[in-house]
mmCIF file of C-alpha atoms and ligand atoms in Angstrom:
data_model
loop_
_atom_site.group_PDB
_atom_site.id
_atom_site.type_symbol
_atom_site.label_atom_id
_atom_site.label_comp_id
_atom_site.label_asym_id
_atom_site.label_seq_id
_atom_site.Cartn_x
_atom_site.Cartn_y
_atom_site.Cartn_z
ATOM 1 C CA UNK A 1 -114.048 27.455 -12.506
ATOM 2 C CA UNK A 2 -117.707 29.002 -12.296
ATOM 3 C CA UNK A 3 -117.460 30.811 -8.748
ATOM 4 C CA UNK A 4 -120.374 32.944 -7.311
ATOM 5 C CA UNK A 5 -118.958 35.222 -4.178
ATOM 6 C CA UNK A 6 -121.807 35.640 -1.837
ATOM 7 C CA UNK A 7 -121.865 38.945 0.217
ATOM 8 C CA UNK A 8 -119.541 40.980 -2.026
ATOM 9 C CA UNK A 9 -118.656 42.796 1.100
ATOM 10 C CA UNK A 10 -114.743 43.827 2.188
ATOM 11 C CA UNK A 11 -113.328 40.077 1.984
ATOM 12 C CA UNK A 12 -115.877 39.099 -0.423
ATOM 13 C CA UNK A 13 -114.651 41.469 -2.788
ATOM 14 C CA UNK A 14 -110.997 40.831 -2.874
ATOM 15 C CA UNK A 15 -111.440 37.230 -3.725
ATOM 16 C CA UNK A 16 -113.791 38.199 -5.952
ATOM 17 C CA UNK A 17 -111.375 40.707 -7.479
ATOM 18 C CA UNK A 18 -108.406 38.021 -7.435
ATOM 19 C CA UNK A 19 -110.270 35.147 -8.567
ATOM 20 C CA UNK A 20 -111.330 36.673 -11.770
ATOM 21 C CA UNK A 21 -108.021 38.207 -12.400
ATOM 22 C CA UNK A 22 -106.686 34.517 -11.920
ATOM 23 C CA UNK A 23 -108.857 33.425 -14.913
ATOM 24 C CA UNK A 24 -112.022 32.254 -13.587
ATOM 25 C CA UNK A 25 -115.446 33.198 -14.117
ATOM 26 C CA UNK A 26 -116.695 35.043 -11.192
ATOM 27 C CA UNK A 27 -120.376 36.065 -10.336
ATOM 28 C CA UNK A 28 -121.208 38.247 -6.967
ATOM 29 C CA UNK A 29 -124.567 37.629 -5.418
ATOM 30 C CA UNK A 30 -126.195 40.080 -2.686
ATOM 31 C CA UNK A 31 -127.884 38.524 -0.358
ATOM 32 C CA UNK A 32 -130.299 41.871 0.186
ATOM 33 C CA UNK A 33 -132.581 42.662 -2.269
ATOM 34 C CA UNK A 34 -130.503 43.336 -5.205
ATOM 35 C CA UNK A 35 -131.173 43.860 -9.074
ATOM 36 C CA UNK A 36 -129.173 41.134 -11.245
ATOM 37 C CA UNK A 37 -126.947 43.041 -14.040
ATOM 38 C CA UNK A 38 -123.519 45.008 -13.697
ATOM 39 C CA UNK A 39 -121.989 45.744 -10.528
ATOM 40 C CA UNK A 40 -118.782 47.062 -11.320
ATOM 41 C CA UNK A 41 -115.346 46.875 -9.040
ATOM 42 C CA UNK A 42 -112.041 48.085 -8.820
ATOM 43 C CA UNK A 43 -109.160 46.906 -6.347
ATOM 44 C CA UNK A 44 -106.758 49.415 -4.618
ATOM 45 C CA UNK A 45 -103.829 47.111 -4.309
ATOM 46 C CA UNK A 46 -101.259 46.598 -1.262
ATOM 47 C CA UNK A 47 -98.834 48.853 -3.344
ATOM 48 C CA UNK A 48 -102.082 51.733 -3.688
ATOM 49 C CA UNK A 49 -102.619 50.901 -7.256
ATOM 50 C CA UNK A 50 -105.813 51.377 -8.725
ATOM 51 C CA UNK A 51 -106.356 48.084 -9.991
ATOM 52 C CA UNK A 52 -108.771 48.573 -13.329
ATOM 53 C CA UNK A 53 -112.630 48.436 -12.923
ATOM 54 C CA UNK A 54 -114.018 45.007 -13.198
ATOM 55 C CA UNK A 55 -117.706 44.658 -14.624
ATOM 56 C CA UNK A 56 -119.050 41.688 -12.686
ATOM 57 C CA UNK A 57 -122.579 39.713 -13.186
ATOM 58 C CA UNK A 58 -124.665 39.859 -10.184
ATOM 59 C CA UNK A 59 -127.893 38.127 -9.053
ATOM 60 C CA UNK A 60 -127.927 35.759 -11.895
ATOM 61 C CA UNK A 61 -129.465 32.635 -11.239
ATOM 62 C CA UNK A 62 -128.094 31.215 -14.183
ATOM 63 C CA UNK A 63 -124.800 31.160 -12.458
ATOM 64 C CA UNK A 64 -125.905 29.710 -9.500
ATOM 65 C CA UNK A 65 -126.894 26.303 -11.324
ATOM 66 C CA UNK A 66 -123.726 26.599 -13.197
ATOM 67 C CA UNK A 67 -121.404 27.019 -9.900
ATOM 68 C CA UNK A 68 -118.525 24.856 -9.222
ATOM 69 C CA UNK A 69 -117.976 26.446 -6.129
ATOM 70 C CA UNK A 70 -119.952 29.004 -3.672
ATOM 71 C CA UNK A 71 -117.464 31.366 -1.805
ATOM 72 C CA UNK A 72 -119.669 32.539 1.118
ATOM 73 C CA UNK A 73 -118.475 35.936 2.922
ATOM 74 C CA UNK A 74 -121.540 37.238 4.464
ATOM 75 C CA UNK A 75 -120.841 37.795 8.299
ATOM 76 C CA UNK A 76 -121.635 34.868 10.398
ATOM 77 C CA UNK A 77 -124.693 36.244 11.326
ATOM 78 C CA UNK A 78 -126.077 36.661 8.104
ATOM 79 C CA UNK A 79 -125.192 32.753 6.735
ATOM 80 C CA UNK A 80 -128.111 30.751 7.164
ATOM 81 C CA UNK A 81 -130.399 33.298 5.571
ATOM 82 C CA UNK A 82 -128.363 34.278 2.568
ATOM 83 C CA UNK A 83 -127.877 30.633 1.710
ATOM 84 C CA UNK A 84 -130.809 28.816 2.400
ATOM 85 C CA UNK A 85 -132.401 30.452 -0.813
ATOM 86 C CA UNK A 86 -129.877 29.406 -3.107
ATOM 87 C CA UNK A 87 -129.481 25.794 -2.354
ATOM 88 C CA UNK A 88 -132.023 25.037 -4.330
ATOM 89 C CA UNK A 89 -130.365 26.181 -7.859
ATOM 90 C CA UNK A 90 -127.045 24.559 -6.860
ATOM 91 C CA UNK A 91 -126.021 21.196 -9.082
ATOM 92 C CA UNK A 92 -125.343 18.764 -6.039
ATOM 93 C CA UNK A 93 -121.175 18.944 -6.880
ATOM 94 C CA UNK A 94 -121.380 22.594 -6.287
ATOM 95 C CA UNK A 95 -118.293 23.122 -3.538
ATOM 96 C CA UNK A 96 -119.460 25.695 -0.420
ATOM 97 C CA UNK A 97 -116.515 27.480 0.822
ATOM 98 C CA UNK A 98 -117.535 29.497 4.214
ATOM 99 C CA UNK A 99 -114.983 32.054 5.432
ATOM 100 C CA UNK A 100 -116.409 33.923 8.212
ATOM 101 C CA UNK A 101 -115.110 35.404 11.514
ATOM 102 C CA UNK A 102 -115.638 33.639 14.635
ATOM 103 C CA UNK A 103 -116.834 29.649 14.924
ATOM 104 C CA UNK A 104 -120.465 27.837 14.704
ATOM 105 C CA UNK A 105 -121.987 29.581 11.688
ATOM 106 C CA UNK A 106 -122.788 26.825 9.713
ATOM 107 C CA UNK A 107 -124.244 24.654 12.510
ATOM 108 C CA UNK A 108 -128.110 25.759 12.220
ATOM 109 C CA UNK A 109 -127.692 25.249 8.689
ATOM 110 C CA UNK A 110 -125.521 22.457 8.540
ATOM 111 C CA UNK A 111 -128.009 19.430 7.739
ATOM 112 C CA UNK A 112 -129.241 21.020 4.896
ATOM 113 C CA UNK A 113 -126.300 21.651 3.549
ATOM 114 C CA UNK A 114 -124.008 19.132 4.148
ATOM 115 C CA UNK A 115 -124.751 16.994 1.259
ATOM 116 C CA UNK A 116 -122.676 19.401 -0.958
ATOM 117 C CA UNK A 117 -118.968 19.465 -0.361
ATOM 118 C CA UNK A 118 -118.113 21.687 2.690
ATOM 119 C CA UNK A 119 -115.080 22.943 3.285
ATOM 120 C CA UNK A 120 -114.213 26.348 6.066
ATOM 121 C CA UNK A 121 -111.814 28.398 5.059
ATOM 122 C CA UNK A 122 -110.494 31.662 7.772
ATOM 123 C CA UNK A 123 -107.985 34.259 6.445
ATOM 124 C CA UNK A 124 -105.948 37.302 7.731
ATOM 125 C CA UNK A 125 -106.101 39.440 4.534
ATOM 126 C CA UNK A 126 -107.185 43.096 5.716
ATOM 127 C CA UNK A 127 -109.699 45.064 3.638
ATOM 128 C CA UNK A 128 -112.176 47.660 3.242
ATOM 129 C CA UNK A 129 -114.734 49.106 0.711
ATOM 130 C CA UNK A 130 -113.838 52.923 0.028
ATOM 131 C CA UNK A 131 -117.167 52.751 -1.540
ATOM 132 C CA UNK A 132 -120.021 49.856 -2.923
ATOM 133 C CA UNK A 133 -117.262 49.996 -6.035
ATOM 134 C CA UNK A 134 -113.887 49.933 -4.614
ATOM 135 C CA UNK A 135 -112.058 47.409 -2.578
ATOM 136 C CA UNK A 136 -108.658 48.212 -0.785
ATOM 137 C CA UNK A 137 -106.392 45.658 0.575
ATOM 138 C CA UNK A 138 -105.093 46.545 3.456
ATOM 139 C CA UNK A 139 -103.036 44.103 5.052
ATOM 140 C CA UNK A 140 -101.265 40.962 3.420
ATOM 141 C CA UNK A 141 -102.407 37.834 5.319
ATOM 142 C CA UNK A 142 -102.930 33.876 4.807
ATOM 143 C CA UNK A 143 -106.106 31.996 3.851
ATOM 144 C CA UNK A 144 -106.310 28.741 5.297
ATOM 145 C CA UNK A 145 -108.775 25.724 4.172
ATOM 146 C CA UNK A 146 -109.874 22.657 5.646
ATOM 147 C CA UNK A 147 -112.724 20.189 5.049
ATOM 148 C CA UNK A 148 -116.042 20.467 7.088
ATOM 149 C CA UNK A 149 -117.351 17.128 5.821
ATOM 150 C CA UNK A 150 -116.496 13.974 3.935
ATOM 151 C CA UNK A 151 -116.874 15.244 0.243
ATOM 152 C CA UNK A 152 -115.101 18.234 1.421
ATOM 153 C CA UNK A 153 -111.980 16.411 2.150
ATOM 154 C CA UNK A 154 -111.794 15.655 -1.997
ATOM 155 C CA UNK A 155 -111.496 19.542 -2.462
ATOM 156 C CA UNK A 156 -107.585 19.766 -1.369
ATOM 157 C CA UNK A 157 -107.195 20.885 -4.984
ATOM 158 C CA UNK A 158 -109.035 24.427 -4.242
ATOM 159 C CA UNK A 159 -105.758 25.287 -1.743
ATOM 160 C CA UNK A 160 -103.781 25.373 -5.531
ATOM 161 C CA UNK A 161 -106.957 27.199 -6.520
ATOM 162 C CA UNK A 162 -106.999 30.080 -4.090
ATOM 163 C CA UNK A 163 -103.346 30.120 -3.716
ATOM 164 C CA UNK A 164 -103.016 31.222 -7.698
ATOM 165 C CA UNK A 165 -105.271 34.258 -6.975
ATOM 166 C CA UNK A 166 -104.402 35.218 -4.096
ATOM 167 C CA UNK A 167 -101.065 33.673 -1.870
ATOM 168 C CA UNK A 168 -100.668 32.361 0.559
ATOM 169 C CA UNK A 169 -103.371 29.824 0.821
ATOM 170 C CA UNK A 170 -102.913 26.239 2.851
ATOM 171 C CA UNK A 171 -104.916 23.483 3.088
ATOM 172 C CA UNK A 172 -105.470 22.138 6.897
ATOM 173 C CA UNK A 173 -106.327 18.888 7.714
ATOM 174 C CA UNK A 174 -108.105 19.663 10.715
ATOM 175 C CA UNK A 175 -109.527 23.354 10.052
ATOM 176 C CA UNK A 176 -110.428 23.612 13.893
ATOM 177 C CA UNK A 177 -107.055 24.745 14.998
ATOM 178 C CA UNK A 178 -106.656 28.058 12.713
ATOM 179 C CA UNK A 179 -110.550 28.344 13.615
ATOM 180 C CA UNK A 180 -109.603 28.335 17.511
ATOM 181 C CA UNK A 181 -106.800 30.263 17.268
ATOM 182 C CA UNK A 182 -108.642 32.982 15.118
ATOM 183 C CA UNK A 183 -111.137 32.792 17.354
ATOM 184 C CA UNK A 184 -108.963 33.158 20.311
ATOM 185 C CA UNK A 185 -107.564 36.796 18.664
ATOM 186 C CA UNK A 186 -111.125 38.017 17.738
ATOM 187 C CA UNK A 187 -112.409 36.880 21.580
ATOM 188 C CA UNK A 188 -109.757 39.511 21.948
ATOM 189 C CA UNK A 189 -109.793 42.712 20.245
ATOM 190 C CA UNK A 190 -113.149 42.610 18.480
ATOM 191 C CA UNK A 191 -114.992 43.510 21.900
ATOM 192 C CA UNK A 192 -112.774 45.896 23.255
ATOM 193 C CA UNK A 193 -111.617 47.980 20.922
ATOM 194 C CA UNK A 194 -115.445 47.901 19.954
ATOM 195 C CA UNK A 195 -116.063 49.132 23.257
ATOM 196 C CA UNK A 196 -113.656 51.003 23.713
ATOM 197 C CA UNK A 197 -113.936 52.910 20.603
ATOM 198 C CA UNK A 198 -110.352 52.307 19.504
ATOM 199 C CA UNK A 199 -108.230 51.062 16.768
ATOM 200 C CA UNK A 200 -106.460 47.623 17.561
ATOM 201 C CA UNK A 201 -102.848 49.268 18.333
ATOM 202 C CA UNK A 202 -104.333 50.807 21.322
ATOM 203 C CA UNK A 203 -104.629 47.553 23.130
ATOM 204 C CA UNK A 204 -101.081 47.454 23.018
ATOM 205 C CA UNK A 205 -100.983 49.777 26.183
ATOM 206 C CA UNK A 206 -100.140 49.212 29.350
ATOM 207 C CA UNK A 207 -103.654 49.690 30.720
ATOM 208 C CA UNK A 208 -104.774 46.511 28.740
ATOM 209 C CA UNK A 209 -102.606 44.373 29.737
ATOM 210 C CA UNK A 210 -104.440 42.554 32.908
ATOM 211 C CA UNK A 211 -107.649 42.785 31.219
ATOM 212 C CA UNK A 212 -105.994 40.489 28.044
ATOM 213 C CA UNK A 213 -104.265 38.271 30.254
ATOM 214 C CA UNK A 214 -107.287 37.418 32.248
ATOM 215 C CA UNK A 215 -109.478 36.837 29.007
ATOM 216 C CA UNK A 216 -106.728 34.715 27.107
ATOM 217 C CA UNK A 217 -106.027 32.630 30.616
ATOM 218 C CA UNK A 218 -110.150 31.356 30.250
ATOM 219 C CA UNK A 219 -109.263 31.333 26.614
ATOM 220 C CA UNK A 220 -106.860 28.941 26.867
ATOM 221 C CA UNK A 221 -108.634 26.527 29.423
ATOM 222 C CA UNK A 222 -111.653 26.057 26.786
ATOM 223 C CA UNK A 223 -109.477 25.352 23.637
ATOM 224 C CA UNK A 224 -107.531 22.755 25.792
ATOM 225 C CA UNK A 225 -110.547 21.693 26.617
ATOM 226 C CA UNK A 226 -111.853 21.122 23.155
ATOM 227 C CA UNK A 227 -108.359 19.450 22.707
ATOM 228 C CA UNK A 228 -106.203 22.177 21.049
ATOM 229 C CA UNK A 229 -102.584 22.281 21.799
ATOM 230 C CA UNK A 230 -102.240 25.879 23.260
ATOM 231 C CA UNK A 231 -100.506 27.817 25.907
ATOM 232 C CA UNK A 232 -101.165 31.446 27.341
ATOM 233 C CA UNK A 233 -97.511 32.240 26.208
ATOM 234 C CA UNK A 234 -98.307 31.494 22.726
ATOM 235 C CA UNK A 235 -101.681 33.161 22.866
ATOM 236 C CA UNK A 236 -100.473 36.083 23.971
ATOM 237 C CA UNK A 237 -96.803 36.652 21.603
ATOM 238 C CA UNK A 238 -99.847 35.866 18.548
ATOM 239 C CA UNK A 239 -102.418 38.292 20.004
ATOM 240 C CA UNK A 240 -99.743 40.787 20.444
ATOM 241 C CA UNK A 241 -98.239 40.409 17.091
ATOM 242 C CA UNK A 242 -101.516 40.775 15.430
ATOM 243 C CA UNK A 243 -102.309 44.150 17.333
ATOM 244 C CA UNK A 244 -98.974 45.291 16.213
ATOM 245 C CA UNK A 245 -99.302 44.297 12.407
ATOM 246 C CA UNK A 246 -102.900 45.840 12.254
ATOM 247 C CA UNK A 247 -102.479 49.045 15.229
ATOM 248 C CA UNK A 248 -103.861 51.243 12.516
ATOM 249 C CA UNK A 249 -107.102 48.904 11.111
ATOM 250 C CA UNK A 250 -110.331 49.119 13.022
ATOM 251 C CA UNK A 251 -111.558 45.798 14.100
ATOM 252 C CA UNK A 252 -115.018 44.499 12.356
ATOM 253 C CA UNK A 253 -116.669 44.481 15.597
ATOM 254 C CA UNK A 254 -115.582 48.600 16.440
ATOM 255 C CA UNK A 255 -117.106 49.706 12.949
ATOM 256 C CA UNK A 256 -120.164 46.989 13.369
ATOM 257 C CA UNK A 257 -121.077 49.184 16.859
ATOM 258 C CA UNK A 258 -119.727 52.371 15.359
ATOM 259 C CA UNK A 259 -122.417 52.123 12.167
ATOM 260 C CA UNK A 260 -124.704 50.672 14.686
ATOM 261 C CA UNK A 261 -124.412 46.916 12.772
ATOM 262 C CA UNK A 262 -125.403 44.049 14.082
ATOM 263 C CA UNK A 263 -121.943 42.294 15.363
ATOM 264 C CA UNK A 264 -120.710 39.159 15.075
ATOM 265 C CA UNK A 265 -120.172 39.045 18.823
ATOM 266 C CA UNK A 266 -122.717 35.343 19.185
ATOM 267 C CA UNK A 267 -119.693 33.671 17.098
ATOM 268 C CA UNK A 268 -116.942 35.068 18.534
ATOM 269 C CA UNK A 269 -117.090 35.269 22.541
ATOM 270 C CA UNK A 270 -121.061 33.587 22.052
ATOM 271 C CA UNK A 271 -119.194 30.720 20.476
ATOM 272 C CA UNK A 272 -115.864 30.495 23.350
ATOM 273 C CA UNK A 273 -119.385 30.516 26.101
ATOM 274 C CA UNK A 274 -121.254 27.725 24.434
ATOM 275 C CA UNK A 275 -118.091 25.715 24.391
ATOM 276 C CA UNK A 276 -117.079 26.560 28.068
ATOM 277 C CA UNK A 277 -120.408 25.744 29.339
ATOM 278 C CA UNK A 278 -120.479 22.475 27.377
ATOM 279 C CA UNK A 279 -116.990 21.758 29.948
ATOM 280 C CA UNK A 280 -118.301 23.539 32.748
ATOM 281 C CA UNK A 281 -114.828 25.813 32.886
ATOM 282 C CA UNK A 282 -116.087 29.572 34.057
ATOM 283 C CA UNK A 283 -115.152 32.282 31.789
ATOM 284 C CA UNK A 284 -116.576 35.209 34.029
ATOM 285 C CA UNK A 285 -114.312 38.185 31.722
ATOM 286 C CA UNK A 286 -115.317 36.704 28.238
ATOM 287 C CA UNK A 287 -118.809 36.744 29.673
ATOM 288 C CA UNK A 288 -118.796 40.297 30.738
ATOM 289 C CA UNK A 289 -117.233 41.525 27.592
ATOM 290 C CA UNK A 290 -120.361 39.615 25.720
ATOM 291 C CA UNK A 291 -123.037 41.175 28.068
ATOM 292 C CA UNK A 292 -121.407 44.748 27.247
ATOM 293 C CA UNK A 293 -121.234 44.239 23.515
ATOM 294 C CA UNK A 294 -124.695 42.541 23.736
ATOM 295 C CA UNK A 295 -125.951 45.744 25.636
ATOM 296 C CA UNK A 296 -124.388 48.527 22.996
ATOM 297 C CA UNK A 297 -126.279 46.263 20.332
ATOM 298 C CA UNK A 298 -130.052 46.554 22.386
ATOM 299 C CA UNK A 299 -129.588 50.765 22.612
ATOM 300 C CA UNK A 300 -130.340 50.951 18.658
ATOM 301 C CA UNK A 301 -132.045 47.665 18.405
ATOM 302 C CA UNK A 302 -134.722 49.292 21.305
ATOM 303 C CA UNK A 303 -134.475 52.608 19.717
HETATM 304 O O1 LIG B 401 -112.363 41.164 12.888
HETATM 305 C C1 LIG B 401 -111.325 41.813 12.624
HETATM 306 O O2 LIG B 401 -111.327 43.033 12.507
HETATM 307 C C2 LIG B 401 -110.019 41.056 12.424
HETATM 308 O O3 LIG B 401 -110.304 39.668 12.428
HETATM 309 C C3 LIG B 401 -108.911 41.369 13.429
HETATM 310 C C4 LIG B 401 -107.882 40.267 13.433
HETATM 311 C C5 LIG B 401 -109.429 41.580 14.827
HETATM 312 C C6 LIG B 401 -108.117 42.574 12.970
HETATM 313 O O4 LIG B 401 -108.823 43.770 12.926
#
C-alpha cells in the first residue's frame, strides 16, 4: 500500500518503521513547517537492536494524492490542524486511520472528513525518540481498530494489514470500548504522575490508592452511562496492571508538562467531563485533576 504517517513522532515512527519493513511504501509528513526530501530513521528494537537506518520521503505531496491510507499520530490536540491541509490532495478512497490518546479528536473535524473511510485505531505499544532519527520500542502492546463511519466498516482488511507489521493488531466492531477503557487508564495516570512529577510505577504506592479509587468510582459511573459494560473491580486490576507493566515509562502527559508541551489533558479527563455533564453524574476528583493540569499548562502559556 501507499501509506503517509502523519506526525512522525514516538508512535508515528514505529509504524512507520514496521510498515515499510512489512513491504509497503511509506511516506512521513510533518505537520510543522518541514522541508520535503530525506528524513532518515532507525528503530531500536524490543531486544535493543539497532534496527538499520531507513531513508524515508517526507513532505511530498505527490504521495499524498497517491495514498491508500493516512496513518494520523499527531497528539489529539494537534489533529484538526495537521489534517485539514491535506484533505485536499487526498483521492476520495484514501483510508484515515487516527490513533491518538484520549477520545473526541476527530469531532471538530469530523464533517469534513467523513466522506473518506474513517476508521480509530488506539494501541499500547510504548516508545520514544532517542533523537529526531531514532525510535525505541519500549514496551510490546496491542493495536486495536474499529470503524468510525460507514465506508470505514469495509476496511476490516487493514487489521491483516497492521497485524503483518507489527502484531498484535484486532479489528473491533465497536471501537468505543478499547477507546473508554484507554481512556479510563489515561484519566488515570496521565494527570498525576504529570503532577506529581513521577514515573507511572509510583502510583502503585500506598499513598495513591484513595485518590485512584475515588477517580475510577466517577470513572466508572460515566462509561456505564455511555453504555459500557464496566465495573470498578475491573478498572482497577487493568489500571493496576498497566502501572506495573510500564513502572519505569514516563506517561505522555508527565514529559508534555515536564518540556512545558501543550497536553492532551482536553481529550483525556476534558473528554470523561463533557460526557459526565452530558448525564449530569458529578465527577468532582476528575475535575480537580483537570483544573490542576489546566493550571501547570497557563504558568508557561502566561509566561
Ligand atoms: O499516555 C501514556 O503515557 C500511556 O498511554 C500510558 C498508558 C499512560 C502509559 O504511560
Amino acid at each position: 500500500m501507499n501509506i503517509v504517517v502523519v506526525g512522525p513522532g514516538a508512535i508515528g515512527s514505529l509504524w512507520a518503521y514496521h510498515l515499510h519493513q512489512a513491504g509497503h511504501r511509506v511516506s512521513l509528513w510533518h505537520h510543522t513547517p518541514s522541508q520535503s526530501g530525506l528524513y532518515p530513521l532507525s528503530l531500536c528494537t524490543l531486544a535493543e537492536d539497532t534496527l538499520p537506518t531507513i531513508d524515508f520521503t517526507t513532505n511530498d505531496t505527490e504521495a499524498l494524492k497517491t495514498a491508500d491510507l493516512l496513518l494520523v499520530t499527531v497528539k489529539a490536540w494537534q489533529l484538526e490542524p495537521a489534517l485539514l491541509p491535506l484533505i485536499q490532495h487526498l483521492h476520495p478512497d484514501t483510508i484515515i486511520v487516527c490513533m491518538q490518546n484520549g477520545m473526541g479528536a476527530t469531532d471538530s473535524v469530523y464533517e469534513k472528513i467523513q466522506h473518506f473511510p474513517l476508521v480509530l485505531a488506539t494501541t499500547t505499544h510504548g516508545a520514544f525518540k532517542t533523537d529526531a532519527q531514532q525510535v525505541c520500542h519500549s514496551g510490546l502492546g496491542q493495536t486495536m481498530l474499529g470503524a468510525a463511519n460507514l465506508s470505514g466498516e469495509q476496511c476490516t482488511f487493514l487489521a491483516e494489514v497492521f497485524n503483518h507489521a507489527l502484531s498484535e493488531v484486532l479489528w473491533v466492531a465497536d471501537i468505543r470500548g478499547p477507546l473508554w477503557n484507554k481512556l479510563a487508564i489515561n484519566c488515570v495516570i496521565n494527570p498525576l504522575t504529570a503532577i506529581h512529577q513521577c514515573p507511572n510505577g509510583t502510583l502503585a504506592e500506598e499513598q495513591f490508592r484513595p485518590t485512584i479509587k475515588a477517580l475510577l468510582s466517577e470513572i466508572v459511573a460515566v462509561m456505564r452511562a455511555e453504555g459500557m459494560t464496566t465495573s470498578e473491580e475491573e478498572l482497577s486490576a487493568r489500571v493496576a496492571q498497566v502501572i506495573t507493566a510500564t513502572k519505569a515509562n514516563h506517561s505522555s502527559m508527565k514529559q508534555d508538562i515536564a518540556q512545558q508541551r501543550r497536553t492532551e489533558i482536553d481529550f483525556i479527563t476534558g473528554y470523561l467531563i463533557q460526557q459526565a455533564q452530558q448525564h449530569h453524574i458529578a465527577v468532582p476528583n476528575n475535575l480537580r485533576l483537570f483544573e490542576q493540569i489546566k493550571q501547570m499548562e497557563q504558568l508557561w502559556i502566561q509566561a
